[in-house]
Coordinates of C-alpha atoms in Angstrom, one line a residue:
X83 CA -0.2 -0.1 0.1
X84 CA 1.2 3.2 -1.0
X85 CA 2.4 5.7 2.0
X86 CA 0.4 8.9 2.5
X87 CA 1.7 12.0 1.0
X88 CA 2.8 14.4 3.7
X89 CA 1.2 17.7 3.9
X90 CA 4.4 19.1 5.4
X91 CA 6.5 21.6 3.3
X92 CA 9.7 19.7 1.7
X93 CA 12.8 21.9 2.3
X94 CA 14.0 23.6 -0.8
X95 CA 17.7 23.6 -1.4
X96 CA 19.5 27.3 -1.9
X97 CA 19.3 28.5 -5.5
X98 CA 22.7 28.1 -6.9
X99 CA 24.1 30.8 -9.5
X100 CA 24.4 28.6 -12.3
X101 CA 27.5 30.4 -13.6
X102 CA 29.4 30.5 -10.1
X103 CA 31.1 26.9 -10.9
X104 CA 34.6 28.1 -9.8
X105 CA 36.6 31.1 -9.1
X106 CA 39.0 32.2 -11.7
X107 CA 42.5 32.4 -10.5
X108 CA 46.0 31.8 -11.4
X109 CA 45.7 33.7 -14.6
X110 CA 48.6 35.9 -15.9
X111 CA 48.5 39.4 -15.3
X112 CA 47.5 42.1 -17.8
X113 CA 50.7 42.7 -19.9
X114 CA 50.3 46.5 -19.6
X115 CA 51.1 49.5 -17.5
X116 CA 54.6 49.8 -18.1
X117 CA 57.1 52.1 -20.5
X118 CA 58.8 49.9 -23.1
X119 CA 61.6 52.5 -23.3
X120 CA 62.3 53.6 -19.6
X121 CA 62.1 50.1 -18.2
X122 CA 64.3 48.5 -20.9
X123 CA 67.9 48.9 -19.7
X124 CA 69.6 48.0 -22.9
X125 CA 67.6 50.3 -25.0
X126 CA 67.9 53.1 -22.6
X127 CA 71.6 52.7 -22.3
X128 CA 71.9 53.0 -26.1
X129 CA 70.2 56.5 -26.0
X130 CA 72.2 57.7 -23.2
X131 CA 75.5 56.8 -24.8
X132 CA 74.6 58.1 -28.3
X133 CA 71.5 60.1 -28.4
X134 CA 70.6 61.6 -25.1
X135 CA 68.7 64.3 -26.8
X136 CA 66.0 61.7 -28.1
X137 CA 65.2 60.3 -24.5
X138 CA 62.0 62.0 -24.3
X139 CA 60.8 61.2 -27.7
X140 CA 61.6 57.6 -27.1
X141 CA 60.0 57.7 -23.5
X142 CA 56.6 58.8 -25.1
X143 CA 56.5 56.0 -27.7
X144 CA 57.5 53.6 -24.8
X145 CA 54.5 54.6 -22.9
X146 CA 52.3 54.0 -25.9
X147 CA 53.7 50.4 -26.2
X148 CA 52.7 49.7 -22.7
X149 CA 49.4 51.3 -22.8
X150 CA 46.2 49.0 -22.8
X151 CA 44.2 51.5 -24.9
X152 CA 47.0 51.6 -27.4
X153 CA 47.2 47.8 -27.9
X154 CA 43.6 47.6 -28.1
X155 CA 43.7 49.8 -31.2
X156 CA 46.3 47.3 -32.7
X157 CA 44.0 44.4 -32.0
X158 CA 41.1 46.4 -33.7
X159 CA 43.1 47.2 -36.6
X160 CA 44.1 43.4 -37.0
X161 CA 40.4 42.2 -36.5
X162 CA 39.0 44.7 -38.8
X163 CA 41.0 44.3 -41.8
X164 CA 41.4 46.6 -44.9
X165 CA 38.6 46.4 -47.7
X166 CA 39.4 47.2 -51.3
X167 CA 36.8 49.6 -52.8
X168 CA 37.5 49.3 -56.6
X169 CA 34.2 51.6 -57.5
X170 CA 32.1 54.0 -55.7
X171 CA 28.3 53.7 -55.2
X172 CA 27.7 55.4 -58.7
X173 CA 30.1 53.1 -60.7
X174 CA 33.2 55.1 -60.8
X175 CA 36.5 53.4 -60.6
X176 CA 38.2 54.7 -57.2
X177 CA 40.8 52.1 -56.5
X178 CA 40.8 53.2 -52.8
X179 CA 41.2 50.9 -49.5
X180 CA 38.9 51.4 -46.5
X181 CA 40.6 50.8 -42.9
X182 CA 39.0 50.6 -39.5
X183 CA 39.4 53.9 -37.6
X184 CA 41.8 52.5 -35.3
X185 CA 44.5 52.1 -38.3
X186 CA 44.1 55.6 -38.9
X187 CA 44.5 56.5 -35.0
X188 CA 47.7 54.5 -34.9
X189 CA 49.1 55.9 -38.2
X190 CA 48.4 59.5 -36.7
X191 CA 50.4 58.6 -33.8
X192 CA 53.2 57.4 -35.6
X193 CA 53.6 60.6 -37.7
X194 CA 53.2 62.8 -34.6
X195 CA 55.9 61.0 -32.9
X196 CA 58.3 61.3 -35.8
X197 CA 58.7 57.6 -36.4
X198 CA 59.3 58.0 -40.3
X199 CA 61.0 61.5 -40.1
X200 CA 63.4 62.1 -37.1
X201 CA 66.6 60.7 -38.9
X202 CA 65.9 63.6 -41.5
X203 CA 64.8 66.4 -39.3
X204 CA 67.0 66.2 -36.1
X205 CA 70.3 68.4 -36.2
X206 CA 71.8 66.6 -33.3
X207 CA 74.2 63.7 -33.2
X208 CA 73.2 60.1 -34.4
X209 CA 69.7 60.8 -35.7
X210 CA 69.4 57.7 -37.6
X211 CA 70.2 55.6 -34.5
X212 CA 67.6 57.6 -32.5
X213 CA 65.0 57.2 -35.3
X214 CA 65.7 53.2 -35.2
X215 CA 64.8 53.2 -31.5
X216 CA 61.6 54.9 -32.3
X217 CA 60.9 52.4 -34.9
X218 CA 62.0 49.5 -32.4
X219 CA 59.4 50.8 -29.9
X220 CA 56.9 51.6 -32.4
X221 CA 56.9 47.9 -33.7
X222 CA 55.9 47.1 -30.3
X223 CA 52.8 49.1 -30.7
X224 CA 51.6 47.8 -34.2
X225 CA 53.8 46.1 -36.8
X226 CA 51.4 46.7 -39.3
X227 CA 51.9 50.3 -39.5
X228 CA 55.6 49.7 -39.4
X229 CA 55.4 49.2 -43.1
X230 CA 54.3 52.5 -44.2
X231 CA 56.7 54.5 -41.4
X232 CA 59.6 52.4 -42.7
X233 CA 58.8 53.3 -46.2
X234 CA 58.2 56.7 -45.6
X235 CA 61.7 57.0 -43.7
X236 CA 63.5 55.5 -46.8
X237 CA 61.6 57.5 -49.4
X238 CA 63.2 60.7 -48.3
X239 CA 66.5 59.5 -49.5
X240 CA 65.1 59.0 -53.1
X241 CA 63.2 62.4 -53.1
X242 CA 66.2 64.3 -51.7
X243 CA 68.3 63.3 -54.7
X244 CA 65.8 64.0 -57.3
X245 CA 65.1 67.8 -58.2
X246 CA 61.7 67.1 -59.7
X247 CA 60.4 65.3 -56.4
X248 CA 61.3 68.4 -54.2
X249 CA 57.9 68.8 -52.9
X250 CA 57.6 65.4 -52.1
X251 CA 61.0 65.6 -50.2
X252 CA 59.4 68.5 -48.3
X253 CA 55.9 66.8 -47.5
X254 CA 57.6 63.7 -46.5
X255 CA 59.0 65.4 -43.3
X256 CA 55.5 66.3 -42.1
X257 CA 54.2 65.1 -38.9
X258 CA 50.5 65.3 -39.3
X259 CA 48.9 62.3 -40.9
X260 CA 46.2 62.9 -43.4
X261 CA 44.0 60.1 -45.0
X262 CA 42.9 61.8 -48.1
X263 CA 43.4 61.7 -51.9
X264 CA 44.4 65.6 -52.2
X265 CA 47.1 66.3 -54.3
X266 CA 50.7 66.7 -52.6
X267 CA 50.8 70.2 -52.5
X268 CA 47.6 70.7 -50.4
X269 CA 48.7 67.8 -48.1
X270 CA 50.5 68.4 -44.7
X271 CA 52.4 65.2 -45.1
X272 CA 52.5 62.1 -47.3
X273 CA 52.4 58.4 -47.1
X274 CA 54.8 56.5 -49.6
X275 CA 54.7 53.0 -50.9
X276 CA 56.8 50.8 -53.1
X277 CA 55.8 48.6 -56.1
X278 CA 58.6 46.8 -57.4
X279 CA 58.0 42.8 -57.3
X280 CA 56.6 41.4 -60.5
X281 CA 55.4 37.6 -60.8
X282 CA 58.1 36.5 -63.0
X283 CA 61.0 38.1 -61.1
X284 CA 60.4 38.0 -57.3
X285 CA 63.5 39.4 -55.8
X286 CA 65.4 39.9 -59.1
X287 CA 64.5 43.1 -60.4
X288 CA 66.5 42.7 -63.5
X289 CA 63.4 40.8 -64.6
X290 CA 61.1 43.6 -64.7
X291 CA 58.7 43.5 -67.6
X292 CA 56.8 46.7 -66.9
X293 CA 57.5 49.1 -69.8
X294 CA 57.8 53.0 -69.9
X295 CA 57.5 55.2 -72.9
X296 CA 58.4 59.1 -72.6
X297 CA 55.3 61.2 -72.6
X298 CA 56.2 64.8 -71.9
X299 CA 58.3 67.1 -70.0
X300 CA 56.7 69.9 -67.7
X301 CA 56.9 72.1 -64.8
X302 CA 55.9 70.2 -61.4
X303 CA 55.6 72.5 -58.6
X304 CA 58.5 74.7 -59.7
X305 CA 60.7 71.9 -60.7
X306 CA 61.3 70.3 -64.2
X307 CA 59.8 66.7 -64.3
X308 CA 60.1 64.1 -67.1
X309 CA 56.8 62.2 -67.4
X310 CA 56.6 58.5 -68.8
X311 CA 53.6 56.3 -69.1
X312 CA 53.9 52.9 -67.6
X313 CA 52.3 49.5 -68.6
X314 CA 52.5 46.5 -66.6
X315 CA 51.6 44.6 -63.5
X316 CA 53.1 44.6 -60.0
X317 CA 52.6 41.4 -57.9
X318 CA 53.3 43.1 -54.6
X319 CA 52.4 46.8 -53.9
X320 CA 52.8 47.8 -50.3
X321 CA 50.1 50.2 -48.7
X322 CA 48.2 50.8 -52.2
X323 CA 46.3 53.9 -50.6
X324 CA 49.6 55.8 -50.5
X325 CA 50.1 59.0 -52.0
X326 CA 52.6 58.1 -54.3
X327 CA 54.9 55.1 -55.1
X328 CA 58.4 54.4 -56.2
X329 CA 58.4 51.8 -58.9
X330 CA 60.6 50.1 -61.7
X331 CA 60.1 49.8 -65.5
X332 CA 61.9 49.2 -68.5
X333 CA 62.8 52.2 -71.0
X334 CA 64.4 50.6 -74.0
X335 CA 65.4 47.4 -72.2
X336 CA 67.0 49.3 -69.2
X337 CA 65.5 49.1 -65.8
X338 CA 64.7 52.7 -64.8
X339 CA 63.3 54.1 -61.6
X340 CA 59.9 56.1 -61.5
X341 CA 57.9 58.0 -58.9
X342 CA 54.2 57.7 -59.5
X343 CA 51.7 60.1 -57.8
X344 CA 48.0 58.7 -57.0
X345 CA 46.6 62.2 -57.7
X346 CA 48.0 64.3 -60.5
X347 CA 48.7 68.2 -60.7
X348 CA 45.3 68.6 -62.1
X349 CA 43.5 66.9 -59.1
X350 CA 42.4 64.0 -61.3
X351 CA 43.4 60.5 -60.3
X352 CA 46.1 58.5 -61.9
X353 CA 45.6 55.4 -64.0
X354 CA 46.5 53.2 -61.0
X355 CA 44.4 49.9 -60.8
X356 CA 44.2 47.9 -57.6
X357 CA 43.5 44.3 -58.6
X358 CA 43.2 42.7 -55.3
X359 CA 44.4 42.8 -51.8
X360 CA 46.8 40.0 -50.6
X361 CA 45.3 37.7 -48.1
X362 CA 48.3 37.4 -45.9
X363 CA 49.1 35.0 -43.0
X364 CA 50.1 38.1 -40.7
X365 CA 50.4 41.8 -40.9
X366 CA 46.6 41.7 -41.4
X367 CA 46.1 45.4 -40.4
X368 CA 48.3 46.4 -43.4
X369 CA 47.1 46.4 -47.0
X370 CA 49.2 44.7 -49.6
X371 CA 48.0 44.3 -53.0
X372 CA 48.5 43.6 -56.9
X373 CA 48.4 46.7 -59.2
X374 CA 47.9 47.3 -62.7
X375 CA 49.6 50.1 -64.6
X376 CA 47.9 51.1 -68.0
X377 CA 48.9 54.5 -69.5
X378 CA 50.0 55.4 -65.9
X379 CA 52.0 58.6 -65.7
X380 CA 55.2 58.6 -63.6
X381 CA 58.1 61.0 -63.0
X382 CA 61.5 59.5 -63.9
X383 CA 64.0 59.5 -61.0
X384 CA 67.6 59.7 -62.1
X385 CA 68.8 58.4 -65.6
X386 CA 67.3 56.1 -68.1
X387 CA 68.7 52.4 -67.3
X388 CA 70.0 53.2 -63.8
X389 CA 67.0 52.3 -61.8
X390 CA 68.5 49.5 -59.7
X391 CA 71.4 51.6 -58.7
X392 CA 68.7 54.3 -57.9
X393 CA 66.6 52.0 -55.8
X394 CA 69.7 50.6 -53.6
X395 CA 69.8 54.0 -52.0
X396 CA 66.5 53.4 -50.5
X397 CA 66.9 49.6 -49.8
X398 CA 69.6 50.1 -47.4
X399 CA 67.4 52.1 -45.4
X400 CA 64.1 49.8 -45.6
X401 CA 66.5 46.9 -44.7
X402 CA 67.9 48.4 -41.6
X403 CA 64.2 49.0 -40.7
X404 CA 63.1 45.3 -41.0
X405 CA 66.3 44.5 -39.0
X406 CA 65.4 46.9 -36.3
X407 CA 61.7 46.3 -36.4
X408 CA 62.3 42.5 -36.0
X409 CA 64.4 43.1 -32.9
X410 CA 61.6 45.1 -31.6
X411 CA 59.2 42.3 -32.1
X412 CA 61.7 39.9 -30.3
X413 CA 61.5 42.5 -27.5
X414 CA 57.8 42.6 -27.6
X415 CA 57.2 38.8 -27.3
X416 CA 59.9 38.4 -24.5
X417 CA 58.1 41.2 -22.4
X418 CA 54.9 39.3 -22.9
X419 CA 56.6 36.1 -21.8
X420 CA 58.2 37.3 -18.8
X421 CA 54.9 38.9 -17.8
X422 CA 53.0 35.7 -18.3
X423 CA 55.5 33.2 -16.6
X424 CA 56.1 35.5 -13.7
X425 CA 52.4 36.1 -12.8
X426 CA 51.1 32.7 -13.6
X427 CA 51.9 29.6 -11.0
X428 CA 52.5 26.0 -11.8
X429 CA 53.9 23.1 -9.7
X430 CA 54.4 25.1 -6.7
X431 CA 55.9 28.4 -7.9
X432 CA 55.5 31.0 -10.4
X433 CA 56.6 29.6 -13.9
X434 CA 59.4 32.0 -14.0
X435 CA 60.9 30.2 -11.1
X436 CA 60.8 26.7 -12.5
X437 CA 64.6 25.7 -13.4
X438 CA 63.6 25.0 -16.8
X439 CA 61.8 27.9 -17.4
X440 CA 64.6 30.3 -16.1
X441 CA 66.8 28.4 -18.9
X442 CA 64.4 29.4 -21.4
X443 CA 63.8 33.1 -20.5
X444 CA 67.5 33.9 -19.8
X445 CA 68.6 32.1 -23.3
X446 CA 65.7 34.1 -25.0
X447 CA 66.7 37.3 -23.2
X448 CA 70.4 36.8 -24.2
X449 CA 69.1 36.5 -27.8
X450 CA 66.9 39.6 -27.8
X451 CA 69.8 41.7 -26.4
X452 CA 72.4 40.6 -28.8
X453 CA 70.0 41.1 -31.7
X454 CA 69.0 44.6 -30.4
X455 CA 72.5 45.8 -29.9
X456 CA 73.7 44.6 -33.5
X457 CA 70.7 46.2 -35.2
X458 CA 71.4 49.5 -33.4
X459 CA 75.1 49.5 -34.3
X460 CA 74.2 49.2 -37.8
X461 CA 72.0 52.1 -37.5
X462 CA 74.7 54.1 -35.9
X463 CA 76.9 53.4 -38.9
X464 CA 74.2 54.8 -41.2
X465 CA 74.9 58.2 -39.6
X466 CA 78.1 58.3 -41.1
X467 CA 77.5 57.1 -44.6
X468 CA 78.4 60.6 -46.2
X469 CA 81.4 61.5 -43.8
X470 CA 83.2 58.3 -42.8
X471 CA 84.4 55.7 -45.6
X472 CA 85.0 52.8 -43.0
X473 CA 81.4 53.2 -41.5
X474 CA 80.2 53.2 -44.8
X475 CA 81.7 50.1 -45.6
X476 CA 80.9 48.5 -42.5
X477 CA 77.1 49.4 -43.0
X478 CA 77.4 48.0 -46.4
X479 CA 78.1 44.6 -45.4
X480 CA 76.3 44.5 -42.2
X481 CA 72.9 45.9 -43.2
X482 CA 72.1 42.9 -45.2
X483 CA 73.5 40.6 -42.6
X484 CA 71.4 42.3 -39.8
X485 CA 68.3 42.1 -41.9
X486 CA 69.0 38.3 -42.6
X487 CA 69.8 37.4 -39.1
X488 CA 67.0 39.2 -37.2
X489 CA 64.3 38.6 -39.4
X490 CA 65.0 34.9 -39.6
X491 CA 65.8 34.7 -35.7
X492 CA 62.5 36.4 -34.5
X493 CA 60.4 33.3 -36.1
X494 CA 62.3 31.1 -33.3
X495 CA 62.0 33.6 -30.3
X496 CA 58.0 34.0 -31.1
X497 CA 57.7 30.4 -31.3
X498 CA 59.3 29.9 -27.9
X499 CA 57.3 32.7 -26.5
X500 CA 54.1 31.1 -27.7
X501 CA 55.1 27.8 -25.9
X502 CA 55.8 29.8 -22.7
X503 CA 52.3 30.9 -23.0
X504 CA 50.9 27.6 -23.8
X505 CA 47.3 27.3 -25.1
X506 CA 46.6 30.9 -23.8
X507 CA 49.0 32.2 -26.6
X508 CA 47.5 30.2 -29.3
X509 CA 44.2 32.1 -29.0
X510 CA 43.2 35.3 -30.4
X511 CA 41.9 36.9 -27.3
X512 CA 45.6 38.0 -26.6
X513 CA 48.4 39.2 -28.6
X514 CA 50.5 36.3 -29.0
X515 CA 48.7 34.5 -31.9
X516 CA 49.1 37.7 -33.8
X517 CA 52.7 38.4 -33.3
X518 CA 53.3 34.9 -34.0
X519 CA 51.8 35.3 -37.5
X520 CA 53.7 38.5 -37.7
X521 CA 57.2 37.0 -37.1
X522 CA 58.0 35.6 -40.4
X523 CA 57.2 38.6 -42.6
X524 CA 60.2 40.7 -42.6
X525 CA 62.2 37.9 -43.6
X526 CA 60.6 37.7 -47.1
X527 CA 60.0 41.5 -47.4
X528 CA 62.8 43.4 -49.1
X529 CA 64.7 40.2 -50.0
X530 CA 64.4 36.8 -48.6
X531 CA 67.3 35.2 -46.4
X532 CA 69.4 33.9 -49.5
X533 CA 69.1 37.4 -51.1
X534 CA 70.7 39.0 -48.1
X535 CA 73.5 36.5 -47.6
X536 CA 74.0 37.0 -51.4
X537 CA 74.3 40.8 -51.0
X538 CA 77.0 40.3 -48.2
X539 CA 79.1 38.1 -50.5
X540 CA 78.5 40.4 -53.3
X541 CA 79.6 43.4 -51.2
X542 CA 82.9 41.9 -50.2
X543 CA 83.7 40.8 -53.8
X544 CA 83.1 44.3 -55.4
X545 CA 84.7 46.1 -52.5
X546 CA 87.4 44.4 -50.2
X547 CA 87.2 47.4 -47.9
X548 CA 83.7 46.5 -46.7
X549 CA 85.5 43.2 -45.3
X550 CA 88.6 45.2 -43.9
X551 CA 86.2 47.6 -42.2
X552 CA 84.3 44.8 -40.4
X553 CA 87.4 43.0 -39.1
X554 CA 89.1 46.4 -38.2
X555 CA 85.9 46.9 -36.0
X556 CA 86.0 43.5 -34.6
X557 CA 89.6 44.1 -33.5
X558 CA 88.4 47.1 -31.5
X559 CA 87.7 44.5 -28.7
X560 CA 90.3 42.1 -29.3
X561 CA 92.0 41.0 -25.9
X562 CA 88.6 41.4 -24.1
X563 CA 87.6 37.7 -24.2
X564 CA 89.7 34.7 -25.5
X565 CA 86.8 32.9 -27.0
X566 CA 85.6 35.6 -28.9
X567 CA 89.0 36.4 -30.4
X568 CA 89.2 32.7 -31.6
X569 CA 85.9 33.1 -33.0
X570 CA 86.7 36.0 -35.1
X571 CA 89.9 34.4 -36.4
X572 CA 87.5 31.5 -37.5
X573 CA 85.1 33.9 -39.1
X574 CA 87.8 35.5 -41.0
X575 CA 88.8 32.4 -42.7
X576 CA 85.3 31.7 -43.6
X577 CA 84.7 35.1 -45.1
X578 CA 87.7 34.4 -47.5
X579 CA 86.4 31.1 -48.5
X580 CA 82.8 32.5 -49.0
X581 CA 84.0 35.0 -51.4
X582 CA 85.1 32.2 -53.7
X583 CA 81.9 29.8 -52.8
X584 CA 78.4 30.7 -52.8
X585 CA 77.5 27.5 -50.8
X586 CA 79.1 29.0 -47.9
X587 CA 77.3 32.5 -47.9
X588 CA 74.6 31.7 -45.1
X589 CA 77.1 30.3 -42.5
X590 CA 79.5 33.1 -43.1
X591 CA 76.7 35.7 -42.8
X592 CA 75.4 34.2 -39.6
X593 CA 79.2 34.3 -38.3
X594 CA 79.3 37.8 -39.0
X595 CA 76.3 38.3 -37.2
X596 CA 77.4 36.5 -34.2
X597 CA 80.7 38.4 -34.4
X598 CA 79.0 41.8 -34.5
X599 CA 76.7 40.6 -31.6
X600 CA 79.6 39.7 -29.4
X601 CA 81.4 42.7 -30.1
X602 CA 78.7 44.9 -28.9
X603 CA 78.0 42.7 -25.9
X604 CA 81.5 43.1 -25.0
X605 CA 81.4 46.7 -25.0
X606 CA 78.0 47.3 -23.6
X607 CA 76.6 44.3 -21.6
X608 CA 76.9 42.7 -18.2
X609 CA 79.4 39.8 -17.3
X610 CA 76.6 37.4 -17.0
X611 CA 75.1 38.1 -20.5
X612 CA 78.6 38.0 -22.1
X613 CA 79.6 34.7 -20.5
X614 CA 76.4 33.1 -21.7
X615 CA 76.7 34.6 -25.2
X616 CA 80.3 33.3 -25.5
X617 CA 79.6 29.8 -23.9
X618 CA 76.7 29.3 -25.9
X619 CA 76.7 31.1 -29.5
X620 CA 80.2 31.0 -30.2
X621 CA 81.6 28.5 -27.5
X622 CA 81.4 25.4 -30.0
X623 CA 80.3 21.9 -29.1
X624 CA 82.0 21.8 -25.8
X625 CA 79.4 23.8 -24.2
X626 CA 76.6 21.9 -25.6
X627 CA 74.3 24.6 -26.7
X628 CA 71.5 23.2 -28.9
X629 CA 69.4 24.9 -31.4
X630 CA 66.3 25.3 -29.3
X631 CA 66.0 27.8 -26.4
X632 CA 66.3 26.4 -23.1
X633 CA 69.4 24.4 -23.8
X634 CA 72.1 26.6 -22.4
X635 CA 74.0 23.7 -21.2
X636 CA 76.2 22.8 -18.0
X637 CA 78.3 25.8 -18.4
X638 CA 75.9 28.0 -17.2
X639 CA 74.1 28.3 -13.9
X640 CA 70.7 28.9 -12.8
X641 CA 71.8 31.9 -10.8
X642 CA 73.5 33.5 -13.6
X643 CA 70.3 33.1 -15.7
X644 CA 68.3 34.7 -12.8
X645 CA 70.3 37.7 -13.3
X646 CA 70.0 37.9 -16.9
X647 CA 66.2 37.4 -16.8
X648 CA 65.9 40.0 -14.2
X649 CA 67.9 42.3 -16.4
X650 CA 65.4 41.8 -19.2
X651 CA 62.1 42.8 -17.4
X652 CA 60.0 46.1 -18.2
X653 CA 57.4 45.4 -15.6
X654 CA 58.7 44.7 -12.2

């Protein structure tokens, strides 16, 4: 028989919050609230030594790099990617690119803080070095705007040597960014792009198939300009919404340099047709494109048939900027990694205190410091291109070397940083996934690794003073460390062999990189950093350094590694 139903009210369990299943804890601290210049002991020391007048400018950008709101602009710019607008609502061809407002805010900040211009406007010592530090810091803000700032920096060299482009030289020094299609005379500053690469040639610009035919000569803002009509297709055109572009075309079979304004003197738009935007793995905030020239008007720069020589005066600067920018990206991922591992715990302590992690972090810190000092030494040499033959020769060989090494090495640094973040680094909520995709880009822009090593070899073949200038510089620290002295001796022999054998170009170029890094560390770093570098990067097999970060080997103590990690912190 069924039991009677009780009329007594049953006890009701307390209503639970369905979302309160756990308390969120042991997540890393937000990676903001620091100054990427003031808190970076390596970078600040460089400016104190060589360009103290620029410290306030560097500090201002350093503050932006560590600001949460500015980093949010970078995130938005990469999530809301550029959109090609070939026609307006009425069917008129416009060939324009729309960007999220965050992109333009970042561009405005870059121009305001003189990232593209400081090297050309400053009157104090070492303006190229100071500008390189600004670029290093700006690349920690948003790498996608690093492309137009770097091209604007390099473009002044081309403008200043061509009388017909005097107005462009003046406007390229402006510090007020304006996103418009107004004619150059009406703008406070200009954005400049480059359209060089073609499908059939890649890095071999001698294979340019675009042709140019003389059109007319006319006054152009008070100067005489020789105009040509261009026909052809460019496979990669950077920043296609720029106000003007340097490009190459053949005149009677000779590769010639031209400058192509988007808006012509009468206010009409030039025949510059954007075919599509590239769907890139990284660098999403920046637009890269394919463009078509068909009766497109451009001003000849330099002599007919001398275009490769003309454009090389710019490429030195863009290559330097890529080497500096990649070092800046390395610094950014190191900063993020130190923050994550220090403020997240595991296995009874913060991750940064675990012995294996200390090995990884110290190894990364040494690599970043060495790469930074190397890039900035090349920037310092650039300050003497017109006044010191030895520095010019040194820069000639070390610029492609630094571009090769830093732009290749940053990929390994970013990969290790991602591993330190674990799964948290592989999702789009934070910056690491974006930086990981960004890391390989500079290695393929402005010439791949093999092209850079080939250029190092070509420099020594054509001008033996390049090798002499390098070896003289390395001898400046001779006697400070016997390990380094032995490595330089080996490097010297390898360079001689490389001149005769292209097969050795890459190991020889890497040996130059490690030699310049070691030299700069001996001059400017601490005993702990120097010792680790000498034991691991040039110490040979006896010290057992592997190719992966975190394999410093038995010659390095954890106490020594702790000191190096602490030196690298920017958020304490």
